[in-house]
Structure formats: structure tokens, C-alpha cells
Tab-separated table of N, CA and C in Angstrom:
chain	number	residue	atom	x	y	z
J	7	MET	N	1.239	-2.667	-10.073
J	7	MET	CA	1.597	-2.455	-11.697
J	7	MET	C	1.751	-1.484	-12.371
J	8	SER	N	2.215	-1.212	-13.479
J	8	SER	CA	2.691	0.203	-14.358
J	8	SER	C	1.863	0.390	-15.134
J	9	ASN	N	1.194	1.429	-16.271
J	9	ASN	CA	0.184	1.359	-16.921
J	9	ASN	C	1.123	0.199	-18.154
J	10	GLY	N	2.287	0.389	-18.429
J	10	GLY	CA	2.296	-0.460	-18.981
J	10	GLY	C	2.162	-1.618	-19.231
J	11	VAL	N	2.381	-1.914	-18.123
J	11	VAL	CA	2.105	-3.477	-17.988
J	11	VAL	C	0.834	-3.855	-17.249
J	12	GLU	N	-0.236	-2.947	-17.340
J	12	GLU	CA	-1.335	-2.834	-17.299
J	12	GLU	C	-2.120	-3.252	-18.971
J	13	ARG	N	-1.006	-2.473	-19.635
J	13	ARG	CA	-1.493	-2.577	-21.141
J	13	ARG	C	-1.024	-4.287	-21.841
J	14	LEU	N	-0.156	-4.548	-21.717
J	14	LEU	CA	0.682	-5.404	-21.833
J	14	LEU	C	-0.568	-7.062	-21.165
J	15	SER	N	-0.815	-6.781	-20.716
J	15	SER	CA	-1.605	-7.328	-19.685
J	15	SER	C	-2.497	-8.189	-20.740
J	16	ARG	N	-3.524	-6.579	-20.982
J	16	ARG	CA	-4.484	-6.353	-21.625
J	16	ARG	C	-4.213	-7.198	-22.827
J	17	ILE	N	-3.278	-6.375	-23.736
J	17	ILE	CA	-2.992	-7.434	-25.241
J	17	ILE	C	-2.917	-8.936	-24.895
J	18	ARG	N	-2.116	-9.454	-23.920
J	18	ARG	CA	-2.134	-10.635	-23.476
J	18	ARG	C	-2.990	-11.524	-23.474
J	19	GLU	N	-4.051	-11.147	-22.442
J	19	GLU	CA	-5.619	-11.669	-22.413
J	19	GLU	C	-6.016	-11.465	-24.209
J	20	ALA	N	-6.125	-10.651	-24.437
J	20	ALA	CA	-6.710	-10.504	-25.650
J	20	ALA	C	-6.657	-11.209	-26.515
J	21	VAL	N	-5.152	-11.497	-27.076
J	21	VAL	CA	-4.654	-12.723	-28.095
J	21	VAL	C	-4.590	-13.846	-27.927
J	22	GLY	N	-4.259	-13.715	-26.386
J	22	GLY	CA	-3.906	-15.882	-25.662
J	22	GLY	C	-2.154	-15.442	-25.778
J	23	LEU	N	-2.059	-17.191	-25.861
J	23	LEU	CA	-0.554	-17.515	-25.269
J	23	LEU	C	0.265	-17.948	-26.935
J	24	ASP	N	-0.026	-17.750	-28.138
J	24	ASP	CA	-0.215	-17.945	-29.126
J	24	ASP	C	0.452	-17.076	-30.028
J	25	VAL	N	0.298	-15.813	-29.566
J	25	VAL	CA	1.077	-14.480	-29.740
J	25	VAL	C	2.214	-14.629	-29.148
J	26	ASP	N	2.891	-13.783	-30.003
J	26	ASP	CA	4.397	-14.018	-29.352
J	26	ASP	C	4.153	-12.254	-28.871
J	27	LEU	N	5.137	-12.034	-28.148
J	27	LEU	CA	4.628	-10.914	-27.780
J	27	LEU	C	6.403	-10.337	-26.683
J	28	CYS	N	6.692	-8.960	-27.738
J	28	CYS	CA	8.360	-8.886	-27.782
J	28	CYS	C	8.530	-7.248	-27.193
J	29	ILE	N	8.767	-7.045	-25.952
J	29	ILE	CA	8.745	-6.296	-24.999
J	29	ILE	C	10.295	-5.367	-25.530
J	30	GLU	N	10.195	-4.824	-26.208
J	30	GLU	CA	11.192	-3.136	-27.007
J	30	GLU	C	11.026	-2.466	-25.612
J	31	ASN	N	12.358	-2.292	-25.115
J	31	ASN	CA	12.446	-1.160	-24.091
J	31	ASN	C	13.401	0.072	-24.141
J	32	HIS	N	13.870	0.224	-25.254
J	32	HIS	CA	14.420	1.265	-25.965
J	32	HIS	C	15.521	2.063	-25.632
J	33	ARG	N	15.841	1.308	-24.470
J	33	ARG	CA	17.569	1.160	-24.076
J	33	ARG	C	17.117	2.399	-22.935
J	34	ARG	N	16.339	2.167	-22.379
J	34	ARG	CA	15.723	3.406	-21.142
J	34	ARG	C	15.518	3.583	-19.862
J	35	LEU	N	16.607	2.251	-19.354
J	35	LEU	CA	16.102	1.968	-17.566
J	35	LEU	C	17.994	1.574	-17.198
J	36	ASN	N	17.862	1.931	-15.876
J	36	ASN	CA	19.178	1.165	-14.913
J	36	ASN	C	18.929	-0.125	-14.840
J	37	PRO	N	19.733	-0.711	-14.695
J	37	PRO	CA	19.706	-2.268	-14.351
J	37	PRO	C	19.080	-2.548	-12.930
J	38	ALA	N	18.938	-2.137	-12.271
J	38	ALA	CA	17.160	-2.198	-11.152
J	38	ALA	C	16.325	-2.212	-11.480
J	39	GLU	N	15.597	-0.469	-12.251
J	39	GLU	CA	14.441	-0.422	-13.116
J	39	GLU	C	13.655	-1.687	-14.033
J	40	ALA	N	15.263	-1.931	-14.993
J	40	ALA	CA	14.903	-3.244	-15.507
J	40	ALA	C	14.730	-4.917	-15.090
J	41	ILE	N	15.315	-5.368	-13.616
J	41	ILE	CA	15.174	-6.422	-13.173
J	41	ILE	C	13.541	-6.220	-12.566
J	42	ALA	N	13.457	-4.987	-12.049
J	42	ALA	CA	12.325	-5.325	-11.492
J	42	ALA	C	10.800	-5.723	-12.829
J	43	LEU	N	11.365	-4.485	-13.639
J	43	LEU	CA	9.800	-3.607	-14.504
J	43	LEU	C	9.685	-5.866	-15.518
J	44	ALA	N	11.125	-6.823	-15.678
J	44	ALA	CA	11.183	-7.838	-16.022
J	44	ALA	C	10.118	-8.524	-14.879
J	45	SER	N	10.655	-8.621	-13.538
J	45	SER	CA	9.602	-9.585	-13.171
J	45	SER	C	8.552	-9.095	-13.843
J	46	GLN	N	8.305	-8.208	-12.946
J	46	GLN	CA	5.975	-7.913	-13.629
J	46	GLN	C	5.656	-7.943	-14.913
J	47	LEU	N	6.201	-8.769	-15.472
J	47	LEU	CA	6.307	-8.704	-16.825
J	47	LEU	C	6.538	-10.037	-16.881
J	48	GLU	N	7.313	-11.177	-16.634
J	48	GLU	CA	7.291	-12.695	-16.488
J	48	GLU	C	5.747	-13.013	-16.502
J	49	PRO	N	5.026	-13.026	-16.133
J	49	PRO	CA	3.851	-13.543	-15.599
J	49	PRO	C	3.475	-13.761	-17.821
J	50	LEU	N	3.636	-12.679	-18.276
J	50	LEU	CA	2.936	-12.138	-19.431
J	50	LEU	C	3.700	-13.112	-20.303
J	51	PHE	N	4.432	-14.002	-20.599
J	51	PHE	CA	5.455	-14.884	-20.929
J	51	PHE	C	5.967	-14.490	-22.591
J	52	PRO	N	6.734	-12.825	-22.248
J	52	PRO	CA	6.496	-12.649	-23.385
J	52	PRO	C	7.974	-13.130	-24.010
J	53	MET	N	8.349	-13.456	-25.326
J	53	MET	CA	9.791	-13.831	-26.078
J	53	MET	C	10.821	-13.600	-26.079
J	54	PHE	N	10.658	-12.393	-25.347
J	54	PHE	CA	12.069	-11.521	-25.430
J	54	PHE	C	12.186	-9.980	-24.659
J	55	TYR	N	12.733	-9.564	-24.033
J	55	TYR	CA	12.908	-8.251	-23.457
J	55	TYR	C	14.239	-7.417	-24.214
J	56	GLU	N	14.120	-6.702	-25.100
J	56	GLU	CA	15.126	-6.065	-25.655
J	56	GLU	C	15.542	-4.603	-24.911
J	57	ASP	N	16.674	-4.876	-25.147
J	57	ASP	CA	17.633	-3.397	-24.972
J	57	ASP	C	17.383	-2.724	-23.536
J	58	PRO	N	16.922	-3.549	-22.522
J	58	PRO	CA	16.287	-2.893	-21.279
J	58	PRO	C	17.478	-1.509	-20.919
J	59	LEU	N	18.602	-2.176	-21.331
J	59	LEU	CA	19.768	-1.006	-20.869
J	59	LEU	C	20.875	-0.189	-22.286
J	60	ILE	N	21.132	1.386	-21.883
J	60	ILE	CA	22.343	1.530	-22.324
J	60	ILE	C	23.439	0.513	-23.007
J	61	PRO	N	23.358	0.073	-24.485
J	61	PRO	CA	24.697	-0.847	-24.840
J	61	PRO	C	25.905	-0.642	-24.722
J	62	ASP	N	26.222	0.632	-23.068
J	62	ASP	CA	27.609	0.661	-22.637
J	62	ASP	C	28.248	-0.127	-22.250
J	63	ASN	N	27.457	-1.149	-21.501
J	63	ASN	CA	28.021	-1.320	-20.058
J	63	ASN	C	28.303	-2.959	-20.753
J	64	PHE	N	28.718	-4.041	-20.779
J	64	PHE	CA	28.478	-5.528	-20.977
J	64	PHE	C	28.166	-6.011	-19.827
J	65	ASP	N	29.108	-5.719	-18.489
J	65	ASP	CA	28.484	-6.462	-17.778
J	65	ASP	C	27.244	-6.194	-16.601
J	66	SER	N	26.891	-5.048	-17.133
J	66	SER	CA	25.356	-4.370	-16.328
J	66	SER	C	24.465	-4.917	-16.741
J	67	MET	N	24.334	-5.231	-18.422
J	67	MET	CA	23.553	-6.170	-19.449
J	67	MET	C	23.385	-8.062	-18.588
J	68	ALA	N	25.180	-7.877	-18.571
J	68	ALA	CA	25.264	-9.125	-17.903
J	68	ALA	C	24.253	-10.039	-16.722
J	69	TRP	N	24.583	-8.743	-15.457
J	69	TRP	CA	23.821	-8.703	-14.535
J	69	TRP	C	22.555	-8.604	-14.508
J	70	VAL	N	21.784	-7.303	-15.481
J	70	VAL	CA	20.674	-7.762	-15.415
J	70	VAL	C	20.376	-9.578	-16.148
J	71	ALA	N	20.409	-9.709	-17.487
J	71	ALA	CA	20.227	-11.116	-17.569
J	71	ALA	C	20.330	-12.619	-16.474
J	72	GLN	N	21.512	-12.182	-15.520
J	72	GLN	CA	20.859	-13.468	-14.853
J	72	GLN	C	20.300	-13.462	-13.567
J	73	LYS	N	19.849	-12.040	-13.967
J	73	LYS	CA	18.883	-11.564	-12.244
J	73	LYS	C	17.278	-12.181	-12.964
J	74	ILE	N	16.784	-12.149	-14.181
J	74	ILE	CA	15.988	-11.992	-14.859
J	74	ILE	C	15.462	-13.807	-15.565
J	75	ARG	N	14.099	-13.755	-16.089
J	75	ARG	CA	14.238	-15.009	-15.926
J	75	ARG	C	13.426	-14.670	-17.257
J	76	ILE	N	13.223	-13.826	-18.631
J	76	ILE	CA	13.174	-13.791	-19.709
J	76	ILE	C	13.744	-13.551	-20.338
J	77	PRO	N	13.875	-14.039	-22.138
J	77	PRO	CA	14.567	-14.081	-22.602
J	77	PRO	C	15.512	-12.484	-22.734
J	78	LEU	N	16.645	-12.154	-23.215
J	78	LEU	CA	17.484	-11.284	-23.301
J	78	LEU	C	17.589	-10.902	-24.452
J	79	ALA	N	17.056	-9.977	-25.361
J	79	ALA	CA	17.730	-9.898	-26.676
J	79	ALA	C	18.081	-8.195	-26.754
J	80	THR	N	19.946	-8.420	-27.230
J	80	THR	CA	20.213	-6.760	-27.975
J	80	THR	C	21.238	-7.551	-28.879
J	81	GLY	N	22.079	-6.084	-29.382
J	81	GLY	CA	22.747	-5.987	-30.791
J	81	GLY	C	22.638	-5.229	-31.703
J	82	GLU	N	21.827	-4.630	-31.651
J	82	GLU	CA	21.174	-4.382	-32.787
J	82	GLU	C	22.276	-2.616	-33.042
J	83	ARG	N	22.715	-2.261	-32.266
J	83	ARG	CA	23.996	-1.284	-31.683
J	83	ARG	C	25.058	-1.995	-32.347
J	84	ILE	N	24.975	-3.528	-32.192
J	84	ILE	CA	26.961	-3.748	-31.833
J	84	ILE	C	27.545	-3.773	-33.941
J	85	HIS	N	28.349	-3.181	-33.934
J	85	HIS	CA	29.131	-3.034	-35.086
J	85	HIS	C	29.715	-4.146	-35.337
J	86	THR	N	30.311	-4.744	-34.402
J	86	THR	CA	31.901	-5.568	-34.995
J	86	THR	C	31.961	-6.858	-34.153
J	87	PRO	N	32.190	-7.875	-34.908
J	87	PRO	CA	32.033	-9.824	-34.189
J	87	PRO	C	32.546	-9.657	-32.291
J	88	GLN	N	34.088	-8.791	-32.701
J	88	GLN	CA	34.455	-8.387	-30.998
J	88	GLN	C	33.609	-7.972	-29.927
J	89	ALA	N	32.766	-7.030	-30.113
J	89	ALA	CA	31.807	-6.682	-29.643
J	89	ALA	C	30.970	-8.093	-28.661
J	90	SER	N	30.254	-8.184	-30.122
J	90	SER	CA	29.363	-9.260	-29.821
J	90	SER	C	29.846	-10.096	-29.215
J	91	GLN	N	31.274	-10.885	-29.755
J	91	GLN	CA	31.382	-11.574	-29.282
J	91	GLN	C	31.816	-11.358	-27.247
J	92	MET	N	32.129	-9.944	-26.197
J	92	MET	CA	31.684	-10.037	-25.263
J	92	MET	C	31.220	-9.977	-24.843
J	93	LEU	N	29.693	-10.074	-25.341
J	93	LEU	CA	28.328	-10.155	-25.277
J	93	LEU	C	28.134	-11.515	-24.603
J	94	VAL	N	28.310	-12.682	-25.739
J	94	VAL	CA	28.790	-13.669	-25.146
J	94	VAL	C	29.663	-14.284	-24.315
J	95	LYS	N	30.453	-13.864	-24.112
J	95	LYS	CA	31.533	-14.301	-22.783
J	95	LYS	C	30.549	-14.562	-22.182
J	96	ARG	N	30.126	-12.628	-21.646
J	96	ARG	CA	29.660	-12.753	-20.067
J	96	ARG	C	28.169	-13.224	-20.098
J	97	GLN	N	27.502	-13.919	-21.157
J	97	GLN	CA	26.209	-14.096	-21.632
J	97	GLN	C	25.104	-13.100	-20.506
J	98	ALA	N	25.579	-12.342	-21.229
J	98	ALA	CA	24.391	-11.184	-21.535
J	98	ALA	C	23.456	-11.362	-22.372
J	99	LEU	N	23.155	-12.370	-23.084
J	99	LEU	CA	21.521	-12.249	-24.231
J	99	LEU	C	21.199	-13.150	-24.127
J	100	ASP	N	20.680	-13.864	-25.056
J	100	ASP	CA	19.850	-14.801	-25.344
J	100	ASP	C	19.431	-15.487	-26.775
J	101	TYR	N	19.059	-13.870	-27.147
J	101	TYR	CA	19.022	-13.628	-28.476
J	101	TYR	C	19.756	-12.536	-28.839
J	102	LEU	N	20.815	-12.596	-30.421
J	102	LEU	CA	21.666	-11.423	-31.092
J	102	LEU	C	20.482	-10.803	-31.900
J	103	ARG	N	20.350	-9.253	-31.850
J	103	ARG	CA	20.260	-8.842	-32.838
J	103	ARG	C	20.758	-8.126	-33.852
J	104	VAL	N	20.641	-8.307	-35.063
J	104	VAL	CA	21.283	-8.422	-35.789
J	104	VAL	C	21.068	-7.641	-36.865
J	105	SER	N	21.700	-5.941	-37.076
J	105	SER	CA	20.843	-5.021	-37.722
J	105	SER	C	21.990	-4.989	-39.037
J	106	ILE	N	21.503	-5.423	-40.883
J	106	ILE	CA	22.617	-5.672	-41.104
J	106	ILE	C	23.278	-4.516	-41.925
J	107	CYS	N	22.344	-2.745	-41.590
J	107	CYS	CA	23.262	-2.034	-42.318
J	107	CYS	C	24.219	-1.107	-41.068
J	108	VAL	N	24.279	-1.684	-40.128
J	108	VAL	CA	24.714	-1.442	-39.248
J	108	VAL	C	26.473	-1.793	-39.015
J	109	CYS	N	26.122	-3.489	-39.091
J	109	CYS	CA	27.033	-4.353	-39.274
J	109	CYS	C	28.073	-4.533	-40.251
J	110	GLY	N	27.672	-4.342	-41.274
J	110	GLY	CA	28.635	-4.005	-42.424
J	110	GLY	C	28.308	-5.328	-43.334
J	111	GLY	N	27.114	-5.214	-43.132
J	111	GLY	CA	26.374	-6.039	-44.561
J	111	GLY	C	26.477	-7.311	-45.257
J	112	PHE	N	26.333	-7.986	-45.257
J	112	PHE	CA	26.056	-9.325	-45.553
J	112	PHE	C	27.537	-10.289	-45.225
J	113	PRO	N	28.727	-9.285	-45.271
J	113	PRO	CA	29.803	-10.488	-43.890
J	113	PRO	C	29.919	-9.758	-43.514
J	114	GLY	N	29.627	-9.083	-42.477
J	114	GLY	CA	29.285	-8.374	-40.934
J	114	GLY	C	28.324	-9.483	-40.154
J	115	ALA	N	27.448	-9.289	-41.155
J	115	ALA	CA	26.020	-9.820	-40.488
J	115	ALA	C	26.420	-11.204	-40.468
J	116	THR	N	27.203	-12.657	-41.723
J	116	THR	CA	27.449	-13.385	-41.580
J	116	THR	C	28.184	-13.519	-40.488
J	117	LYS	N	29.241	-13.059	-39.994
J	117	LYS	CA	29.861	-13.656	-38.429
J	117	LYS	C	29.333	-13.518	-37.769
J	118	LEU	N	28.732	-12.420	-36.900
J	118	LEU	CA	27.733	-11.971	-36.292
J	118	LEU	C	26.690	-13.459	-35.994
J	119	GLU	N	26.087	-13.479	-37.083
J	119	GLU	CA	25.349	-14.884	-36.808
J	119	GLU	C	26.134	-16.250	-36.584
J	120	ALA	N	27.582	-16.472	-37.061
J	120	ALA	CA	27.636	-17.701	-36.730
J	120	ALA	C	28.233	-17.428	-35.037
J	121	ILE	N	28.725	-16.247	-34.092
J	121	ILE	CA	28.680	-16.501	-32.751
J	121	ILE	C	27.757	-16.767	-32.194
J	122	ALA	N	26.799	-15.881	-33.036
J	122	ALA	CA	25.245	-16.965	-32.372
J	122	ALA	C	24.693	-18.016	-32.011
J	123	GLU	N	25.335	-18.933	-33.148
J	123	GLU	CA	24.867	-19.768	-33.925
J	123	GLU	C	25.586	-20.562	-33.020
J	124	ALA	N	27.205	-20.804	-33.434
J	124	ALA	CA	28.366	-21.142	-32.237
J	124	ALA	C	27.661	-21.653	-30.586
J	125	HIS	N	26.563	-20.236	-30.064
J	125	HIS	CA	26.895	-19.967	-28.158
J	125	HIS	C	25.476	-20.744	-28.176
J	126	HIS	N	24.869	-21.584	-29.264
J	126	HIS	CA	23.130	-21.659	-29.154
J	126	HIS	C	22.442	-20.351	-29.070
J	127	LEU	N	22.919	-19.583	-29.553
J	127	LEU	CA	21.285	-18.230	-29.447
J	127	LEU	C	21.253	-17.977	-30.592
J	128	GLY	N	19.392	-17.467	-30.214
J	128	GLY	CA	18.426	-17.456	-30.899
J	128	GLY	C	19.701	-15.909	-31.906
J	129	ILE	N	18.606	-15.357	-32.836
J	129	ILE	CA	19.054	-14.399	-34.059
J	129	ILE	C	17.706	-13.806	-34.405
J	130	LEU	N	17.779	-12.764	-34.138
J	130	LEU	CA	16.696	-11.493	-34.424
J	130	LEU	C	16.921	-10.765	-35.438
J	131	THR	N	16.797	-10.395	-36.724
J	131	THR	CA	17.197	-8.946	-37.383
J	131	THR	C	16.857	-8.230	-36.815
J	132	HIS	N	17.151	-6.784	-37.647
J	132	HIS	CA	16.492	-5.288	-36.781
J	132	HIS	C	17.100	-4.617	-38.208
J	133	THR	N	15.251	-4.321	-38.897
J	133	THR	CA	15.582	-3.642	-40.101
J	133	THR	C	14.838	-2.183	-39.801
J	134	PRO	N	14.862	-1.577	-39.405
J	134	PRO	CA	14.088	-0.221	-39.514
J	134	PRO	C	15.044	0.514	-40.550
J	135	ILE	N	15.447	0.758	-41.362
J	135	ILE	CA	15.557	1.244	-42.465
J	135	ILE	C	15.241	1.449	-43.507
J	136	SER	N	14.678	0.273	-44.345
J	136	SER	CA	14.174	0.789	-45.488
J	136	SER	C	13.388	-0.750	-45.976
J	137	PRO	N	12.798	-1.293	-46.936
J	137	PRO	CA	12.464	-2.206	-47.779
J	137	PRO	C	13.963	-2.916	-48.217
J	138	VAL	N	14.405	-1.977	-48.433
J	138	VAL	CA	16.126	-2.986	-49.275
J	138	VAL	C	16.334	-3.301	-48.047
J	139	GLU	N	17.042	-2.758	-47.012
J	139	GLU	CA	16.946	-3.386	-45.769
J	139	GLU	C	16.197	-4.878	-45.059
J	140	ASN	N	15.275	-4.635	-45.399
J	140	ASN	CA	14.166	-6.122	-45.485
J	140	ASN	C	14.626	-6.632	-45.859
J	141	ALA	N	14.917	-6.422	-47.207
J	141	ALA	CA	15.161	-7.661	-48.108
J	141	ALA	C	16.328	-7.863	-47.578
J	142	ALA	N	17.711	-7.342	-47.961
J	142	ALA	CA	18.948	-8.086	-47.358
J	142	ALA	C	18.187	-8.743	-46.020
J	143	ALA	N	17.708	-8.825	-45.060
J	143	ALA	CA	17.795	-9.180	-44.128
J	143	ALA	C	16.507	-11.084	-44.410
J	144	ILE	N	16.422	-10.324	-44.882
J	144	ILE	CA	15.725	-12.189	-45.365
J	144	ILE	C	16.780	-12.754	-45.392
J	145	GLN	N	17.516	-12.752	-46.413
J	145	GLN	CA	18.563	-13.481	-47.405
J	145	GLN	C	19.296	-14.371	-46.227
């Protein structure tokens, strides 16, 4: 077990199952690594496993999504409804991460959220830029 998984195990033990663990990978893994890590994380019941891969290959993301049993979250770097639709069509995610400042403001976010809703996917806002972005995302 890796040091990171050991730390997360201690966190899960400390907070119990009433607290959601959200695992952010920051696009650092290749598909095989992402699958292997997900299998180690599965006993910790994370809410989602975010961006294990660079978002440049939707087929690889779909392959990972099919091989793991943890909900997969991605999309914060997706700019268009067309790209989101490609991920959805490949069943490459369970949660769509919507970044209002990246996807075209309220009109763009509304389109992405409609795509997610139409396919029974969860929506998770991504708001790393400012308090103004946080306030906009809440809307």
C-alpha cells in the first residue's frame, strides 16, 4: 500500500463513513496506474476519484471508468458542450466537474449541467479562481 493510501486510510478511520472523501489525482497517472490506485482506494469508500488522467484522451478515461468501482469525476478543463458530450457518450464519468470561468459563464455552465442531468450524472462545481467564482457557482 502506498503512503498516500495509508494516510487516507487513517483519515477514513478518524472521520468514519459520515464524511465524504474526494480523491483528487491532478491528472498525474497513466491508465494502468489509475486502475491500480483505485483498487487500493476502494475499501475507503471515496465519494469520487477525480481526474486520474490527463484529459486529452477520452477513450482512456472511459477504459479507466469501466475498470474501477469508484465513481469517476472529470471535466473541470472541458470548455465546450461537445467535449462534455464526448465524455458522456463514452461513459467516461459519473460526476461532471463544471468550472463556470472555463466553460463560458452561466450560459456554458447551464449547457454542461443539462448534458449531465439528461444522462443522470452528478454535477460538481469547480471553483479555484476567486470568491466571485464561488458566488457564481452557487447560483
